[in-house]
Amino acid sequence: MLYKSQHAYLKGRGTHTAIFEFTEKILQELEEKNQVMGLFLDLTKAYDCVNHKILLKKLERYGVAGVLLAWLGSYMSGRLQQTAITKEGISYTSSKESVEIGIQQGSILSPILFIIYINDAPISVANLNCFLCDYADDKNILVAEKDLNAALTGTLNKIYEALSNWISNEGLLLNHNKTDCVFFKTRRSNVDCPDHISLNGVEIGVSTEARLLGMTIDETLSWEVHIDKLAKKLNSVCYTLRVMSQYLNVCGLKMIYSSCFEAPLRYGVVFYGSVRASDIIFRTQKRAIRIINKLSFRASCRGFFRSSEKNLPSHSYNSRSCNFVYPIHRLTVTEKGAKYACMKLFNRLPLRFKQMDNKYVFRRELHKLLIELEPYTVLEYLNASL
């Protein structure tokens, strides 16, 4: 019932699958020598703009009827809201008003109702040459054409117009100021793109980077901008660890490391971890390990990654074939993509890992292997005797 372009609140799908499909599509189009434009739309307060009547009609169209439809209608209706403020020690409270639009956030039912509400968005661009990748209210579109002008003045303009009309008809609001456009290319590309483009009468700036589900994606898929921003954030955590090391024991410092350092480091590492610039992140991680274990500035961290991991809270691909066959490609940027990198790392594993049927067992045993091996770099892992 739900379109495959949606990745939110669905089993086996999430931000990583959305980013993976989006970036792999870019690489695929670049391999085919197409000009690739990315459009990143931002909806303003999307959950708060859901029209109850439209949602109930859509639910009925999907087969929800009778008592269940009435129950859902009752769930959304009859809710009141009021505003209370305090000024100079005096409290003021507005009168209670009925809430006619919006779905309640924080409920386990609201997310699924919302993706049903926006599920028919792909229909508006079904006849246009584009790739749609959604995560809840985040809409990311790719347009690939042989000619850049055709992509800018033709396809992209039609897509923007169609989606703008759909958003308006559904009672949602499109934030034009936060809408980004990126021209994706290889480092050796000599094709120039204008700084601004006009889409349906709206001036949109063409940037060299954009936010994609918590990560910063740049025009050459180098992930250097994301790594630079992440390094600054992790450096701040290192400062926090250094200050708190005067008051906390190792266990307390590891808790800070796990939540404030390791969590943002792990997010998206499958995409940025294989590029050379990621060495900056690893050096920052070694600094954090030295602070936690009270080591000197130049002391080796060998062995401390293993001992630190044993005290941290715990937080696939199944195949009976020996190795994956690498895709035929002409661009080196393809080898830096997540799909190619995963194949490369998987093919290096011992045969017993490739024959495992249970993904949870695979993940547990792989974790043990990497902790024992303790590789500093991807190259060190690839050259290790496994």
mmCIF file of C-alpha atoms in Angstrom:
data_model
loop_
_atom_site.group_PDB
_atom_site.id
_atom_site.type_symbol
_atom_site.label_atom_id
_atom_site.label_comp_id
_atom_site.label_asym_id
_atom_site.label_seq_id
_atom_site.Cartn_x
_atom_site.Cartn_y
_atom_site.Cartn_z
ATOM 1 C CA MET A 1 0.000 0.000 0.000
ATOM 2 C CA LEU A 2 2.846 2.396 0.843
ATOM 3 C CA TYR A 3 5.208 3.558 -1.879
ATOM 4 C CA LYS A 4 8.769 2.243 -1.744
ATOM 5 C CA SER A 5 10.091 5.805 -1.791
ATOM 6 C CA GLN A 6 9.026 6.134 1.879
ATOM 7 C CA HIS A 7 11.613 5.026 4.447
ATOM 8 C CA ALA A 8 10.162 6.310 7.725
ATOM 9 C CA TYR A 9 8.434 4.184 10.401
ATOM 10 C CA LEU A 10 8.633 0.984 8.347
ATOM 11 C CA LYS A 11 10.288 -2.299 9.306
ATOM 12 C CA GLY A 12 13.700 -2.748 7.727
ATOM 13 C CA ARG A 13 13.808 0.851 6.526
ATOM 14 C CA GLY A 14 15.178 4.017 8.059
ATOM 15 C CA THR A 15 17.499 6.946 7.532
ATOM 16 C CA HIS A 16 20.392 4.688 6.476
ATOM 17 C CA THR A 17 18.377 2.951 3.761
ATOM 18 C CA ALA A 18 17.158 6.325 2.492
ATOM 19 C CA ILE A 19 20.673 7.800 2.325
ATOM 20 C CA PHE A 20 21.996 4.572 0.775
ATOM 21 C CA GLU A 21 19.419 4.509 -2.040
ATOM 22 C CA PHE A 22 19.804 8.244 -2.675
ATOM 23 C CA THR A 23 23.609 8.201 -2.936
ATOM 24 C CA GLU A 24 23.698 4.993 -4.959
ATOM 25 C CA LYS A 25 21.254 6.538 -7.438
ATOM 26 C CA ILE A 26 23.570 9.545 -7.808
ATOM 27 C CA LEU A 27 26.557 7.276 -8.506
ATOM 28 C CA GLN A 28 24.531 5.231 -10.982
ATOM 29 C CA GLU A 29 23.546 8.336 -12.964
ATOM 30 C CA LEU A 30 27.079 9.723 -12.922
ATOM 31 C CA GLU A 31 28.352 6.379 -14.250
ATOM 32 C CA GLU A 32 25.924 6.800 -17.149
ATOM 33 C CA LYS A 33 27.365 10.275 -17.864
ATOM 34 C CA ASN A 34 24.178 12.092 -16.902
ATOM 35 C CA GLN A 35 23.889 15.549 -15.353
ATOM 36 C CA VAL A 36 22.402 15.066 -11.869
ATOM 37 C CA MET A 37 20.444 17.653 -9.902
ATOM 38 C CA GLY A 38 19.231 17.096 -6.350
ATOM 39 C CA LEU A 39 16.262 18.964 -4.883
ATOM 40 C CA PHE A 40 15.723 18.917 -1.120
ATOM 41 C CA LEU A 41 12.293 20.151 -0.036
ATOM 42 C CA ASP A 42 11.411 21.340 3.450
ATOM 43 C CA LEU A 43 7.844 21.225 4.794
ATOM 44 C CA THR A 44 6.934 23.648 7.572
ATOM 45 C CA LYS A 45 5.339 22.043 10.666
ATOM 46 C CA ALA A 46 4.063 19.153 8.556
ATOM 47 C CA TYR A 47 2.460 17.195 11.417
ATOM 48 C CA ASP A 48 0.581 20.281 12.588
ATOM 49 C CA CYS A 49 -0.899 20.929 9.130
ATOM 50 C CA VAL A 50 -2.582 17.553 8.554
ATOM 51 C CA ASN A 51 -6.222 18.095 7.585
ATOM 52 C CA HIS A 52 -8.488 15.658 9.463
ATOM 53 C CA LYS A 53 -11.129 15.442 6.727
ATOM 54 C CA ILE A 54 -8.581 14.748 4.002
ATOM 55 C CA LEU A 55 -6.862 12.116 6.165
ATOM 56 C CA LEU A 56 -10.133 10.285 6.864
ATOM 57 C CA LYS A 57 -10.972 10.260 3.146
ATOM 58 C CA LYS A 58 -7.570 8.765 2.369
ATOM 59 C CA LEU A 59 -7.989 6.123 5.072
ATOM 60 C CA GLU A 60 -11.349 5.178 3.605
ATOM 61 C CA ARG A 61 -9.764 4.933 0.150
ATOM 62 C CA TYR A 62 -7.175 2.506 1.569
ATOM 63 C CA GLY A 63 -9.888 0.252 2.962
ATOM 64 C CA VAL A 64 -10.360 1.590 6.499
ATOM 65 C CA ALA A 65 -14.118 1.831 7.077
ATOM 66 C CA GLY A 66 -16.932 1.365 9.554
ATOM 67 C CA VAL A 67 -16.215 1.363 13.269
ATOM 68 C CA LEU A 68 -12.438 1.629 12.802
ATOM 69 C CA LEU A 69 -12.731 4.763 10.641
ATOM 70 C CA ALA A 70 -15.119 6.311 13.176
ATOM 71 C CA TRP A 71 -12.714 5.424 15.991
ATOM 72 C CA LEU A 72 -9.828 7.146 14.196
ATOM 73 C CA GLY A 73 -12.017 10.178 13.574
ATOM 74 C CA SER A 74 -12.886 10.278 17.263
ATOM 75 C CA TYR A 75 -9.194 9.961 18.135
ATOM 76 C CA MET A 76 -8.354 13.139 16.217
ATOM 77 C CA SER A 77 -11.437 15.233 16.990
ATOM 78 C CA GLY A 78 -12.636 16.913 20.159
ATOM 79 C CA ARG A 79 -9.174 18.040 21.235
ATOM 80 C CA LEU A 80 -8.651 21.485 22.742
ATOM 81 C CA GLN A 81 -5.646 23.737 23.093
ATOM 82 C CA GLN A 82 -4.817 26.912 24.999
ATOM 83 C CA THR A 83 -1.814 29.136 25.535
ATOM 84 C CA ALA A 84 -0.457 30.228 28.916
ATOM 85 C CA ILE A 85 2.230 32.884 29.392
ATOM 86 C CA THR A 86 3.748 34.625 32.403
ATOM 87 C CA LYS A 87 4.783 38.262 32.222
ATOM 88 C CA GLU A 88 6.147 40.249 35.152
ATOM 89 C CA GLY A 89 4.967 37.587 37.562
ATOM 90 C CA ILE A 90 1.401 37.608 36.247
ATOM 91 C CA SER A 91 0.001 34.542 34.414
ATOM 92 C CA TYR A 92 -2.274 34.916 31.414
ATOM 93 C CA THR A 93 -4.253 32.051 29.905
ATOM 94 C CA SER A 94 -6.139 32.107 26.613
ATOM 95 C CA SER A 95 -9.526 30.551 26.096
ATOM 96 C CA LYS A 96 -9.693 26.944 24.939
ATOM 97 C CA GLU A 97 -10.050 26.465 21.194
ATOM 98 C CA SER A 98 -10.839 23.361 19.192
ATOM 99 C CA VAL A 99 -7.988 21.786 17.195
ATOM 100 C CA GLU A 100 -9.244 21.223 13.656
ATOM 101 C CA ILE A 101 -5.957 20.299 11.973
ATOM 102 C CA GLY A 102 -2.811 18.421 12.949
ATOM 103 C CA ILE A 103 -2.137 15.033 14.477
ATOM 104 C CA GLN A 104 -0.822 14.507 17.990
ATOM 105 C CA GLN A 105 2.913 13.964 18.111
ATOM 106 C CA GLY A 106 4.280 11.513 20.657
ATOM 107 C CA SER A 107 1.669 8.863 19.943
ATOM 108 C CA ILE A 108 2.655 5.573 18.286
ATOM 109 C CA LEU A 109 -0.319 6.016 15.938
ATOM 110 C CA SER A 110 0.573 9.489 14.632
ATOM 111 C CA PRO A 111 3.633 8.527 12.517
ATOM 112 C CA ILE A 112 1.773 5.873 10.517
ATOM 113 C CA LEU A 113 -1.184 8.228 10.017
ATOM 114 C CA PHE A 114 1.197 10.873 8.702
ATOM 115 C CA ILE A 115 2.956 8.658 6.145
ATOM 116 C CA ILE A 116 -0.478 7.504 4.945
ATOM 117 C CA TYR A 117 -1.440 11.165 4.569
ATOM 118 C CA ILE A 118 1.566 11.931 2.345
ATOM 119 C CA ASN A 119 1.707 8.522 0.645
ATOM 120 C CA ASP A 120 0.204 9.727 -2.645
ATOM 121 C CA ALA A 121 2.910 12.368 -3.238
ATOM 122 C CA PRO A 122 4.750 10.133 -5.766
ATOM 123 C CA ILE A 123 1.584 10.051 -7.902
ATOM 124 C CA SER A 124 1.972 13.776 -8.624
ATOM 125 C CA VAL A 125 5.346 13.158 -10.318
ATOM 126 C CA ALA A 126 4.699 9.657 -11.630
ATOM 127 C CA ASN A 127 4.921 10.737 -15.283
ATOM 128 C CA LEU A 128 8.091 12.767 -14.792
ATOM 129 C CA ASN A 129 11.648 11.488 -15.021
ATOM 130 C CA CYS A 130 12.820 11.665 -11.421
ATOM 131 C CA PHE A 131 13.843 9.621 -8.386
ATOM 132 C CA LEU A 132 11.975 10.296 -5.150
ATOM 133 C CA CYS A 133 13.340 9.408 -1.719
ATOM 134 C CA ASP A 134 11.233 10.311 1.343
ATOM 135 C CA TYR A 135 11.687 10.123 5.073
ATOM 136 C CA ALA A 136 8.474 11.319 6.736
ATOM 137 C CA ASP A 137 8.177 15.008 5.763
ATOM 138 C CA ASP A 138 11.664 15.164 4.175
ATOM 139 C CA LYS A 139 11.334 14.999 0.400
ATOM 140 C CA ASN A 140 14.473 14.491 -1.659
ATOM 141 C CA ILE A 141 14.338 14.379 -5.450
ATOM 142 C CA LEU A 142 16.949 13.486 -8.063
ATOM 143 C CA VAL A 143 16.735 14.522 -11.712
ATOM 144 C CA ALA A 144 19.161 13.111 -14.283
ATOM 145 C CA GLU A 145 19.402 14.326 -17.880
ATOM 146 C CA LYS A 146 22.062 14.217 -20.581
ATOM 147 C CA ASP A 147 21.812 17.975 -20.947
ATOM 148 C CA LEU A 148 22.026 20.250 -17.895
ATOM 149 C CA ASN A 149 19.753 22.924 -19.352
ATOM 150 C CA ALA A 150 17.071 20.317 -19.994
ATOM 151 C CA ALA A 151 17.269 19.248 -16.377
ATOM 152 C CA LEU A 152 17.087 22.799 -15.031
ATOM 153 C CA THR A 153 14.521 24.437 -17.277
ATOM 154 C CA GLY A 154 12.454 21.371 -18.108
ATOM 155 C CA THR A 155 12.202 18.355 -15.827
ATOM 156 C CA LEU A 156 13.162 19.997 -12.538
ATOM 157 C CA ASN A 157 10.747 22.878 -13.072
ATOM 158 C CA LYS A 158 7.857 20.518 -13.840
ATOM 159 C CA ILE A 159 8.619 18.396 -10.783
ATOM 160 C CA TYR A 160 8.777 21.414 -8.488
ATOM 161 C CA GLU A 161 5.491 22.728 -9.866
ATOM 162 C CA ALA A 162 3.751 19.350 -9.501
ATOM 163 C CA LEU A 163 4.946 18.827 -5.930
ATOM 164 C CA SER A 164 4.154 22.426 -4.957
ATOM 165 C CA ASN A 165 0.593 21.992 -6.218
ATOM 166 C CA TRP A 166 0.222 18.678 -4.380
ATOM 167 C CA ILE A 167 1.564 20.170 -1.141
ATOM 168 C CA SER A 168 -0.822 23.116 -1.432
ATOM 169 C CA ASN A 169 -3.842 20.888 -2.164
ATOM 170 C CA GLU A 170 -3.080 18.758 0.906
ATOM 171 C CA GLY A 171 -3.017 21.811 3.157
ATOM 172 C CA LEU A 172 0.719 21.516 3.814
ATOM 173 C CA LEU A 173 3.253 24.360 3.646
ATOM 174 C CA LEU A 174 6.439 24.356 1.581
ATOM 175 C CA ASN A 175 9.293 26.400 3.022
ATOM 176 C CA HIS A 176 10.926 27.908 -0.062
ATOM 177 C CA ASN A 177 13.700 29.542 1.998
ATOM 178 C CA LYS A 178 14.922 26.163 3.281
ATOM 179 C CA THR A 179 14.629 24.370 -0.055
ATOM 180 C CA ASP A 180 18.076 23.408 -1.365
ATOM 181 C CA CYS A 181 19.323 22.425 -4.792
ATOM 182 C CA VAL A 182 22.666 20.706 -5.480
ATOM 183 C CA PHE A 183 24.360 19.899 -8.784
ATOM 184 C CA PHE A 184 26.172 16.591 -8.288
ATOM 185 C CA LYS A 185 29.318 15.974 -10.302
ATOM 186 C CA THR A 186 32.728 14.317 -10.293
ATOM 187 C CA ARG A 187 35.860 16.213 -9.239
ATOM 188 C CA ARG A 188 37.029 16.369 -12.867
ATOM 189 C CA SER A 189 33.741 17.657 -14.235
ATOM 190 C CA ASN A 190 34.019 20.925 -16.160
ATOM 191 C CA VAL A 191 30.266 21.541 -16.425
ATOM 192 C CA ASP A 192 29.224 24.825 -14.835
ATOM 193 C CA CYS A 193 25.892 25.286 -13.102
ATOM 194 C CA PRO A 194 24.274 28.683 -12.367
ATOM 195 C CA ASP A 195 24.215 29.978 -8.796
ATOM 196 C CA HIS A 196 20.423 30.359 -8.847
ATOM 197 C CA ILE A 197 17.595 28.750 -10.762
ATOM 198 C CA SER A 198 13.947 29.722 -11.124
ATOM 199 C CA LEU A 199 11.474 26.963 -10.311
ATOM 200 C CA ASN A 200 7.809 27.752 -10.832
ATOM 201 C CA GLY A 201 8.611 31.446 -10.377
ATOM 202 C CA VAL A 202 10.594 30.887 -7.148
ATOM 203 C CA GLU A 203 14.311 31.668 -6.998
ATOM 204 C CA ILE A 204 16.234 28.709 -5.542
ATOM 205 C CA GLY A 205 19.948 28.908 -4.816
ATOM 206 C CA VAL A 206 22.203 26.138 -6.134
ATOM 207 C CA SER A 207 24.494 25.095 -3.298
ATOM 208 C CA THR A 208 27.550 22.859 -3.093
ATOM 209 C CA GLU A 209 26.069 20.961 -0.131
ATOM 210 C CA ALA A 210 22.767 20.100 1.549
ATOM 211 C CA ARG A 211 21.478 18.408 4.694
ATOM 212 C CA LEU A 212 20.242 14.870 4.094
ATOM 213 C CA LEU A 213 18.681 13.180 7.136
ATOM 214 C CA GLY A 214 21.273 14.367 9.623
ATOM 215 C CA MET A 215 24.236 14.185 7.256
ATOM 216 C CA THR A 216 25.793 16.826 5.017
ATOM 217 C CA ILE A 217 26.010 15.633 1.440
ATOM 218 C CA ASP A 218 28.316 17.584 -0.900
ATOM 219 C CA GLU A 219 28.357 17.936 -4.671
ATOM 220 C CA THR A 220 31.157 15.376 -5.237
ATOM 221 C CA LEU A 221 30.030 12.855 -2.565
ATOM 222 C CA SER A 222 33.377 13.248 -0.814
ATOM 223 C CA TRP A 223 31.707 13.627 2.628
ATOM 224 C CA GLU A 224 34.484 16.074 3.535
ATOM 225 C CA VAL A 225 32.039 18.767 4.695
ATOM 226 C CA HIS A 226 30.194 16.272 6.895
ATOM 227 C CA ILE A 227 33.461 14.999 8.367
ATOM 228 C CA ASP A 228 34.621 18.545 9.106
ATOM 229 C CA LYS A 229 31.372 19.372 10.946
ATOM 230 C CA LEU A 230 31.436 16.063 12.814
ATOM 231 C CA ALA A 231 35.069 16.606 13.852
ATOM 232 C CA LYS A 232 34.190 19.980 15.377
ATOM 233 C CA LYS A 233 31.338 18.408 17.331
ATOM 234 C CA LEU A 234 33.515 15.552 18.588
ATOM 235 C CA ASN A 235 36.290 17.967 19.550
ATOM 236 C CA SER A 236 33.775 19.707 21.811
ATOM 237 C CA VAL A 237 33.008 16.349 23.439
ATOM 238 C CA CYS A 238 36.744 15.790 23.976
ATOM 239 C CA TYR A 239 36.880 19.102 25.816
ATOM 240 C CA THR A 240 33.933 18.000 27.958
ATOM 241 C CA LEU A 241 35.677 14.706 28.723
ATOM 242 C CA ARG A 242 38.868 16.530 29.697
ATOM 243 C CA VAL A 243 36.998 18.800 32.114
ATOM 244 C CA MET A 244 34.870 15.999 33.579
ATOM 245 C CA SER A 245 37.910 13.719 33.990
ATOM 246 C CA GLN A 246 38.758 15.796 37.074
ATOM 247 C CA TYR A 247 35.506 14.764 38.747
ATOM 248 C CA LEU A 248 34.431 11.392 37.282
ATOM 249 C CA ASN A 249 35.945 7.929 37.279
ATOM 250 C CA VAL A 250 36.552 5.892 34.117
ATOM 251 C CA CYS A 251 33.055 4.388 34.180
ATOM 252 C CA GLY A 252 31.423 7.818 34.257
ATOM 253 C CA LEU A 253 33.627 9.087 31.435
ATOM 254 C CA LYS A 254 32.713 6.062 29.323
ATOM 255 C CA MET A 255 29.031 6.863 29.736
ATOM 256 C CA ILE A 256 29.645 10.365 28.374
ATOM 257 C CA TYR A 257 31.746 8.894 25.559
ATOM 258 C CA SER A 258 29.075 6.364 24.629
ATOM 259 C CA SER A 259 26.200 8.863 24.420
ATOM 260 C CA CYS A 260 27.919 12.052 23.245
ATOM 261 C CA PHE A 261 30.859 10.766 21.181
ATOM 262 C CA GLU A 262 30.202 7.260 19.929
ATOM 263 C CA ALA A 263 26.546 7.822 18.952
ATOM 264 C CA PRO A 264 27.178 10.693 16.460
ATOM 265 C CA LEU A 265 30.373 8.970 15.255
ATOM 266 C CA ARG A 266 28.516 5.768 14.382
ATOM 267 C CA TYR A 267 25.675 7.509 12.579
ATOM 268 C CA GLY A 268 26.382 7.358 8.853
ATOM 269 C CA VAL A 269 29.859 5.848 9.264
ATOM 270 C CA VAL A 270 28.999 3.334 6.528
ATOM 271 C CA PHE A 271 28.970 6.294 4.108
ATOM 272 C CA TYR A 272 31.860 8.488 5.256
ATOM 273 C CA GLY A 273 34.054 5.838 6.902
ATOM 274 C CA SER A 274 35.709 4.633 3.698
ATOM 275 C CA VAL A 275 36.961 8.033 2.492
ATOM 276 C CA ARG A 276 40.466 9.269 3.277
ATOM 277 C CA ALA A 277 39.267 12.379 5.137
ATOM 278 C CA SER A 278 37.742 10.170 7.846
ATOM 279 C CA ASP A 279 41.229 9.837 9.387
ATOM 280 C CA ILE A 280 40.446 13.136 11.136
ATOM 281 C CA ILE A 281 37.603 11.452 13.019
ATOM 282 C CA PHE A 282 39.800 8.524 14.053
ATOM 283 C CA ARG A 283 42.479 10.859 15.437
ATOM 284 C CA THR A 284 39.790 12.622 17.452
ATOM 285 C CA GLN A 285 38.553 9.281 18.741
ATOM 286 C CA LYS A 286 42.065 8.352 19.883
ATOM 287 C CA ARG A 287 42.240 11.650 21.751
ATOM 288 C CA ALA A 288 39.019 10.752 23.572
ATOM 289 C CA ILE A 289 40.358 7.298 24.466
ATOM 290 C CA ARG A 290 43.543 8.855 25.880
ATOM 291 C CA ILE A 291 41.519 11.252 28.036
ATOM 292 C CA ILE A 292 39.287 8.467 29.400
ATOM 293 C CA ASN A 293 42.257 6.247 30.254
ATOM 294 C CA LYS A 294 44.423 9.169 31.455
ATOM 295 C CA LEU A 295 47.169 8.508 28.920
ATOM 296 C CA SER A 296 49.810 10.961 27.775
ATOM 297 C CA PHE A 297 49.292 13.047 24.620
ATOM 298 C CA ARG A 298 51.362 10.765 22.367
ATOM 299 C CA ALA A 299 50.692 7.416 24.067
ATOM 300 C CA SER A 300 49.572 4.530 21.844
ATOM 301 C CA CYS A 301 45.924 3.542 22.049
ATOM 302 C CA ARG A 302 46.621 -0.067 21.040
ATOM 303 C CA GLY A 303 44.735 -2.337 23.402
ATOM 304 C CA PHE A 304 42.692 0.461 24.958
ATOM 305 C CA PHE A 305 39.981 0.306 22.297
ATOM 306 C CA ARG A 306 39.479 -3.327 23.221
ATOM 307 C CA SER A 307 39.421 -2.736 26.981
ATOM 308 C CA SER A 308 37.113 0.283 26.599
ATOM 309 C CA GLU A 309 34.629 -1.624 24.450
ATOM 310 C CA LYS A 310 34.179 -4.379 27.015
ATOM 311 C CA ASN A 311 32.728 -1.913 29.497
ATOM 312 C CA LEU A 312 30.575 0.071 27.089
ATOM 313 C CA PRO A 313 26.848 -0.636 26.773
ATOM 314 C CA SER A 314 25.900 -2.807 23.834
ATOM 315 C CA HIS A 315 23.786 -1.232 21.711
ATOM 316 C CA SER A 316 23.526 -7.905 7.193
ATOM 317 C CA TYR A 317 23.451 -9.330 4.876
ATOM 318 C CA ASN A 318 23.147 -13.070 4.758
ATOM 319 C CA SER A 319 24.748 -14.903 1.892
ATOM 320 C CA ARG A 320 25.902 -18.414 1.216
ATOM 321 C CA SER A 321 28.017 -17.285 -1.707
ATOM 322 C CA CYS A 322 31.725 -16.750 -1.127
ATOM 323 C CA ASN A 323 32.120 -13.228 -2.465
ATOM 324 C CA PHE A 324 30.108 -10.426 -4.012
ATOM 325 C CA VAL A 325 30.969 -9.447 -7.570
ATOM 326 C CA TYR A 326 31.951 -5.790 -7.826
ATOM 327 C CA PRO A 327 29.785 -3.715 -10.203
ATOM 328 C CA ILE A 328 31.331 -2.660 -13.492
ATOM 329 C CA HIS A 329 32.231 1.021 -13.232
ATOM 330 C CA ARG A 330 34.430 3.730 -14.753
ATOM 331 C CA LEU A 331 34.519 6.330 -11.937
ATOM 332 C CA THR A 332 36.706 6.089 -8.840
ATOM 333 C CA VAL A 333 33.959 7.820 -6.839
ATOM 334 C CA THR A 334 31.893 4.649 -7.230
ATOM 335 C CA GLU A 335 34.503 2.723 -5.245
ATOM 336 C CA LYS A 336 34.028 5.187 -2.394
ATOM 337 C CA GLY A 337 30.278 4.565 -2.276
ATOM 338 C CA ALA A 338 28.691 2.585 0.552
ATOM 339 C CA LYS A 339 27.640 -0.356 -1.636
ATOM 340 C CA TYR A 340 31.099 -0.952 -3.116
ATOM 341 C CA ALA A 341 32.799 -0.448 0.259
ATOM 342 C CA CYS A 342 30.466 -2.937 1.971
ATOM 343 C CA MET A 343 31.186 -5.544 -0.702
ATOM 344 C CA LYS A 344 34.907 -4.989 -0.269
ATOM 345 C CA LEU A 345 34.756 -5.366 3.518
ATOM 346 C CA PHE A 346 32.454 -8.388 3.358
ATOM 347 C CA ASN A 347 34.584 -10.227 0.777
ATOM 348 C CA ARG A 348 37.575 -9.998 3.113
ATOM 349 C CA LEU A 349 35.784 -11.873 5.929
ATOM 350 C CA PRO A 350 36.571 -15.527 6.681
ATOM 351 C CA LEU A 351 34.318 -18.087 5.001
ATOM 352 C CA ARG A 352 32.485 -18.980 8.225
ATOM 353 C CA PHE A 353 31.025 -15.452 8.366
ATOM 354 C CA LYS A 354 29.740 -15.673 4.793
ATOM 355 C CA GLN A 355 27.908 -18.895 5.600
ATOM 356 C CA MET A 356 26.020 -17.549 8.611
ATOM 357 C CA ASP A 357 22.216 -17.514 8.239
ATOM 358 C CA ASN A 358 21.336 -15.439 11.297
ATOM 359 C CA LYS A 359 22.102 -11.716 10.997
ATOM 360 C CA TYR A 360 22.223 -11.281 14.792
ATOM 361 C CA VAL A 361 24.826 -14.027 15.138
ATOM 362 C CA PHE A 362 26.729 -12.495 12.219
ATOM 363 C CA ARG A 363 26.745 -9.072 13.862
ATOM 364 C CA ARG A 364 27.824 -10.452 17.252
ATOM 365 C CA GLU A 365 30.672 -12.544 15.834
ATOM 366 C CA LEU A 366 31.811 -9.717 13.567
ATOM 367 C CA HIS A 367 31.913 -7.401 16.567
ATOM 368 C CA LYS A 368 34.122 -9.878 18.439
ATOM 369 C CA LEU A 369 36.428 -10.237 15.427
ATOM 370 C CA LEU A 370 36.933 -6.498 15.031
ATOM 371 C CA ILE A 371 37.509 -5.955 18.745
ATOM 372 C CA GLU A 372 40.190 -8.662 18.800
ATOM 373 C CA LEU A 373 41.761 -7.441 15.557
ATOM 374 C CA GLU A 374 41.537 -3.755 16.584
ATOM 375 C CA PRO A 375 42.403 -2.343 13.122
ATOM 376 C CA TYR A 376 43.317 1.332 13.001
ATOM 377 C CA THR A 377 42.369 1.792 9.348
ATOM 378 C CA VAL A 378 40.305 0.073 6.675
ATOM 379 C CA LEU A 379 43.535 -0.768 4.849
ATOM 380 C CA GLU A 380 44.894 -2.448 7.976
ATOM 381 C CA TYR A 381 41.725 -4.573 8.154
ATOM 382 C CA LEU A 382 41.980 -5.518 4.492
ATOM 383 C CA ASN A 383 45.631 -6.551 4.878
ATOM 384 C CA ALA A 384 45.137 -8.417 8.167
ATOM 385 C CA SER A 385 45.405 -12.181 8.436
ATOM 386 C CA LEU A 386 41.850 -13.292 9.242
#
